[in-house]
mmCIF file of C-alpha atoms in Angstrom:
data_model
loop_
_atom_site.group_PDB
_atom_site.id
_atom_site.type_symbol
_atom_site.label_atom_id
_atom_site.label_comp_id
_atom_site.label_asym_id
_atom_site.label_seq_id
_atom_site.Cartn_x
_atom_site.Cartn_y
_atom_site.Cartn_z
ATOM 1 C CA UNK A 711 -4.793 -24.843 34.258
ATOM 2 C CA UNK A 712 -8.307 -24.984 34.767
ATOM 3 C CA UNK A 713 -11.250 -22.179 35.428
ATOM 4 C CA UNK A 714 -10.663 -22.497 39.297
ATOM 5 C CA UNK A 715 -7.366 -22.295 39.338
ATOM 6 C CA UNK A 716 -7.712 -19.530 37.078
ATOM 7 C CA UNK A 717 -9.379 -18.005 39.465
ATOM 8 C CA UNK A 718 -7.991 -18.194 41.955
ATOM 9 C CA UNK A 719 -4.774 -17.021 40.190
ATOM 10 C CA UNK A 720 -6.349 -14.171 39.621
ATOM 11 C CA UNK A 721 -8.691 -13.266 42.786
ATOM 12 C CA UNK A 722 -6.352 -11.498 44.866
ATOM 13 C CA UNK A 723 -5.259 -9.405 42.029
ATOM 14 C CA UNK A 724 -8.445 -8.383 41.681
ATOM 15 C CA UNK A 725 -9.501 -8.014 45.232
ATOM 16 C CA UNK A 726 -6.442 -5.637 45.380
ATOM 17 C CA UNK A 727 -7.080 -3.670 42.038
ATOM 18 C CA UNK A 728 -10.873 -3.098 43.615
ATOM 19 C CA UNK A 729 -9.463 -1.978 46.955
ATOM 20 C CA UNK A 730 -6.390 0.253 45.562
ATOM 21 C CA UNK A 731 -6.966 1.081 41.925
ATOM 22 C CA UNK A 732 -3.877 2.836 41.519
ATOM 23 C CA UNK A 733 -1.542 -0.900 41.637
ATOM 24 C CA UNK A 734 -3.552 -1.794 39.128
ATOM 25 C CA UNK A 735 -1.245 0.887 36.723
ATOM 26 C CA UNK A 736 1.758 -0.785 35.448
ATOM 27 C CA UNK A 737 4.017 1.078 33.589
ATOM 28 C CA UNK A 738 5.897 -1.116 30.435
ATOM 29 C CA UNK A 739 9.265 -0.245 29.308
ATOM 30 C CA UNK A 740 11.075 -0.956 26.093
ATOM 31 C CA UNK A 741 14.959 0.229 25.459
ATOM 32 C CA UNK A 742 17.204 0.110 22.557
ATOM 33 C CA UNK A 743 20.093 1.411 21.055
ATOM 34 C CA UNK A 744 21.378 2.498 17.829
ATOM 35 C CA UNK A 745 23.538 -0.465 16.313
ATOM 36 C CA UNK A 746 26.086 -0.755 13.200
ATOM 37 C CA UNK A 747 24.304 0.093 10.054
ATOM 38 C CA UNK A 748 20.666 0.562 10.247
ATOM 39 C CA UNK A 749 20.000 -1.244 13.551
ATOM 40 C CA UNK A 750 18.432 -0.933 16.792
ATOM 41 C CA UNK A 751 19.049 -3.241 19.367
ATOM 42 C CA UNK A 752 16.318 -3.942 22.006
ATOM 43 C CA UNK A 753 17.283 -5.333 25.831
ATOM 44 C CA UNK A 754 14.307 -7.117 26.651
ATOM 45 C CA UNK A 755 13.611 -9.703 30.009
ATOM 46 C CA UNK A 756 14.558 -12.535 27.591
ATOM 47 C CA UNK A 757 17.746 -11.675 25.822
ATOM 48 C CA UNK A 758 18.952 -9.074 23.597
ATOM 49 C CA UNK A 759 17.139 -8.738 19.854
ATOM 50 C CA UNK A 760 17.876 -6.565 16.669
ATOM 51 C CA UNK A 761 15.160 -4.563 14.801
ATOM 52 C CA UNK A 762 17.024 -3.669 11.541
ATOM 53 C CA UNK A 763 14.875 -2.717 7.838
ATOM 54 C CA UNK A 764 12.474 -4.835 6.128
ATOM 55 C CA UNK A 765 13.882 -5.784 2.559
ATOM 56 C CA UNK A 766 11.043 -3.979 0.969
ATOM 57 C CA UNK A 767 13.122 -0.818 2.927
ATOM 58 C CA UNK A 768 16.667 -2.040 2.113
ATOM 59 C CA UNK A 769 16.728 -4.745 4.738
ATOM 60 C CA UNK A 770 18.830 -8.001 4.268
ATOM 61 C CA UNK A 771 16.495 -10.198 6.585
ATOM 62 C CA UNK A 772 18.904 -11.114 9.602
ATOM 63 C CA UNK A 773 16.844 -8.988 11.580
ATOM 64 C CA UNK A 774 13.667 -8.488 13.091
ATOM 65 C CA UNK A 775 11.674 -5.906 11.586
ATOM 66 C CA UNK A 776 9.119 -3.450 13.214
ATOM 67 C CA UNK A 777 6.177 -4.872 11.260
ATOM 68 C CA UNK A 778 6.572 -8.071 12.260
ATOM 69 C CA UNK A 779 7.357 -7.926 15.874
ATOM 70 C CA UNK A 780 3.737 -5.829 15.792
ATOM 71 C CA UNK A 781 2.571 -8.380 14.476
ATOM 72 C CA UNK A 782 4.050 -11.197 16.734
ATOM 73 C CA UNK A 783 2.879 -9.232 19.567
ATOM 74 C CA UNK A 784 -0.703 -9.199 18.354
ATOM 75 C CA UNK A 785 -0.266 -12.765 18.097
ATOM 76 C CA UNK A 786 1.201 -13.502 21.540
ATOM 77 C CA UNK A 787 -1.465 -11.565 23.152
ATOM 78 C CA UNK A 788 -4.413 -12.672 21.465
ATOM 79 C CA UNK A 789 -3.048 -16.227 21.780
ATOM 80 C CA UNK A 790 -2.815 -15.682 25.799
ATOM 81 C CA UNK A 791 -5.805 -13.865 25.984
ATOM 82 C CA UNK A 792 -7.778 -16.497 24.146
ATOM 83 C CA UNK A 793 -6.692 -19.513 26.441
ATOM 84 C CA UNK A 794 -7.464 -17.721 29.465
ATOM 85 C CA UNK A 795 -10.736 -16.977 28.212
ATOM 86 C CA UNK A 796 -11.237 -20.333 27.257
ATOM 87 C CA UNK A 797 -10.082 -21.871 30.873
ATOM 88 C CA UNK A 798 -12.411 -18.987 32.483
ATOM 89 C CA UNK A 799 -15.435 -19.842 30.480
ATOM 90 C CA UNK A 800 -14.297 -23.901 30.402
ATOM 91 C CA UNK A 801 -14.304 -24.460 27.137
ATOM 92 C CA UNK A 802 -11.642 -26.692 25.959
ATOM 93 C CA UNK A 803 -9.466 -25.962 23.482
ATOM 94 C CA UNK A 804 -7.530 -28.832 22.095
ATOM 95 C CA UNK A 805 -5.701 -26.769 19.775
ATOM 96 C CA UNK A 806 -5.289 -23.057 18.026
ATOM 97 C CA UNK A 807 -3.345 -21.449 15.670
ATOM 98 C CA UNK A 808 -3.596 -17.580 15.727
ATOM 99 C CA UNK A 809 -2.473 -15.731 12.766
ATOM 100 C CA UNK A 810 -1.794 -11.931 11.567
ATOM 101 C CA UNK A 811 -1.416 -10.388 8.659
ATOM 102 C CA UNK A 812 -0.490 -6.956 7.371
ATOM 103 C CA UNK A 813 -0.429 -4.801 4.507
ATOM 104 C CA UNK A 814 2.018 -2.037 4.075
ATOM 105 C CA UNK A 815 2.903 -0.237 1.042
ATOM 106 C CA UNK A 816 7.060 0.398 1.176
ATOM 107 C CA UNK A 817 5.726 3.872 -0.906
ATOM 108 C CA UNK A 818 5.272 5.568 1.658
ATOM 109 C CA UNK A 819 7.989 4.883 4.119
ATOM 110 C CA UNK A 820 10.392 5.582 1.593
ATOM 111 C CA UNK A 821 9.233 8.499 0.470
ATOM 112 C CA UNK A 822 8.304 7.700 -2.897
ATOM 113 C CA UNK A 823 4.379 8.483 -2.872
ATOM 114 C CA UNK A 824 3.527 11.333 -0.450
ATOM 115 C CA UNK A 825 -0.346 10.138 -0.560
ATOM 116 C CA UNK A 826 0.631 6.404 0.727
ATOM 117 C CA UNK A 827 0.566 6.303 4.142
ATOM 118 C CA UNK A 828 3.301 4.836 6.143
ATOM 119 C CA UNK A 829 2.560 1.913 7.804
ATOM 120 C CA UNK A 830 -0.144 -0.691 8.104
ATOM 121 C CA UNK A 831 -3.149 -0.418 6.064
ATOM 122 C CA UNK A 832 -4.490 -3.599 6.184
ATOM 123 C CA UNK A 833 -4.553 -5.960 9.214
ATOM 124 C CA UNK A 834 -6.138 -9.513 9.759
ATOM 125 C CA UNK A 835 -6.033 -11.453 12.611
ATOM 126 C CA UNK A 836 -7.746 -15.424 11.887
ATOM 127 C CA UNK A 837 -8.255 -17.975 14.649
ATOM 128 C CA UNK A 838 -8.028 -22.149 13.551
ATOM 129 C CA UNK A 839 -9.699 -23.382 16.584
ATOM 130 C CA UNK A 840 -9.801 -27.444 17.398
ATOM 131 C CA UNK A 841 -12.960 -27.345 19.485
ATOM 132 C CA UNK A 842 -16.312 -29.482 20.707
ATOM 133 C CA UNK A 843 -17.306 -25.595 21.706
ATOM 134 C CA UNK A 844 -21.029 -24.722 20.262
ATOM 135 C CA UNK A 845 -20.635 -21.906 17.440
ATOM 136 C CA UNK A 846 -22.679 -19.661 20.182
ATOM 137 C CA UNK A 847 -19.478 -20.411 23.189
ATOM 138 C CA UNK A 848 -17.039 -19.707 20.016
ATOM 139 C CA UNK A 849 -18.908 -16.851 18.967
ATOM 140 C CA UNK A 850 -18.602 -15.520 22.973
ATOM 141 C CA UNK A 851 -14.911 -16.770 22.974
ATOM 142 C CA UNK A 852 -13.684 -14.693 20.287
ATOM 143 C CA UNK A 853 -15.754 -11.597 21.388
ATOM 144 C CA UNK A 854 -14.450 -12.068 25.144
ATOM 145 C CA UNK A 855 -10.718 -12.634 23.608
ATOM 146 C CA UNK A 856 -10.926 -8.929 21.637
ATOM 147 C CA UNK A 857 -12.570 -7.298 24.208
ATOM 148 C CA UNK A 858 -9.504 -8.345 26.489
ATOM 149 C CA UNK A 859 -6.626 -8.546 25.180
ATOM 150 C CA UNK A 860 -4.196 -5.268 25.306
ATOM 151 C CA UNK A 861 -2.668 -5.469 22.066
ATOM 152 C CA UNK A 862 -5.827 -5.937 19.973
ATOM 153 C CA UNK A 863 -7.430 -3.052 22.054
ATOM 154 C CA UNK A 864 -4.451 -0.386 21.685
ATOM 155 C CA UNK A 865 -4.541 -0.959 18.421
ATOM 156 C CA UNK A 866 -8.040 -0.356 17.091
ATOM 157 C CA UNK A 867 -8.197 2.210 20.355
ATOM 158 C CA UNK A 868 -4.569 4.026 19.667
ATOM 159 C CA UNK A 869 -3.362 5.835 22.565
ATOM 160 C CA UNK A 870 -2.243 9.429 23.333
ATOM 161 C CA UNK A 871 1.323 9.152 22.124
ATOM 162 C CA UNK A 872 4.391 11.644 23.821
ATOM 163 C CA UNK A 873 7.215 12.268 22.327
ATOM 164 C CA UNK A 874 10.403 13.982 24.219
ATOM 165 C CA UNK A 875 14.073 14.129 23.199
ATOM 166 C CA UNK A 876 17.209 15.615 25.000
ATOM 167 C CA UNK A 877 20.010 15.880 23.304
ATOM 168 C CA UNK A 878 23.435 14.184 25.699
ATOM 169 C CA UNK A 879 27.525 15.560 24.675
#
């Protein structure tokens, strides 16, 4: 895809988000259910997957753990985000490799050290760009690609988080 048809992709999403602002809120959705043992499976648009513990938290490795589908989804989205940047600006990109990286200590979600926070505490994100792209259009790339993409931004922005519960017989 190229900047134009990038464009004009995009125009009449725009043109409509100007017009109406309100169908420019979507609303994402993510379900799962408890599994055997310490599972969750997640129905997602592509297939079923199973979030299960990390083996720093008793986790045998079959399954996909929270960290690094946080991860992988910082790494989709900045991967997206970048290309379309690129193709918008017309830089070509002949190749990239996005990486993350995170630091957790497994103190604190097991309980072991109340002062360790659970969680990340430590995150990288590294770009391995194959580019003719001046440093200055690389330098405007990667400033265009945080500023845009969602996951990158929800994370160093967190949102307001709700939590609700019913309880079903």
């Amino acid at each position: 895809m190229n900047a134009d048809e990038l464009r004009a992709l995009q125009a009449p999403l725009k043109e409509r988000y100007r017009e109406n602002p309100e169908t420019a809120l979507i609303t994402f959705h993510a379900v799962g259910r408890l599994s055997d043992g310490v599972r969750c499976q997640l129905n997602t648009p592509h297939g079923t997957v199973t979030s299960g513990l990390h083996p720093a938290a008793g986790g045998d490795g079959r399954d996909l753990c929270s960290g690094d589908m946080l991860l992988e989804a910082l790494v989709g989205c900045a991967g997206v985000t970048l290309l379309a940047v690129a193709t918008a600006m017309g830089v070509t990109l002949r190749d990239a490799t996005i990486r993350a990286e995170a630091d957790a200590d497994f103190r604190g979600t097991l309980a072991v050290n109340r002062d360790v926070p659970v969680g990340v505490q430590r995150l990288r994100l590294s770009y391995e760009l194959d580019t003719d792209a001046t440093p200055e259009q690389i330098s405007k790339l990667l400033q265009l690609t945080e500023r845009y993409c969602v996951v990158y931004q929800t994370l160093i922005n967190p949102p307001q988080i709700e939590v609700s519960h019913r309880v079903v017989t």
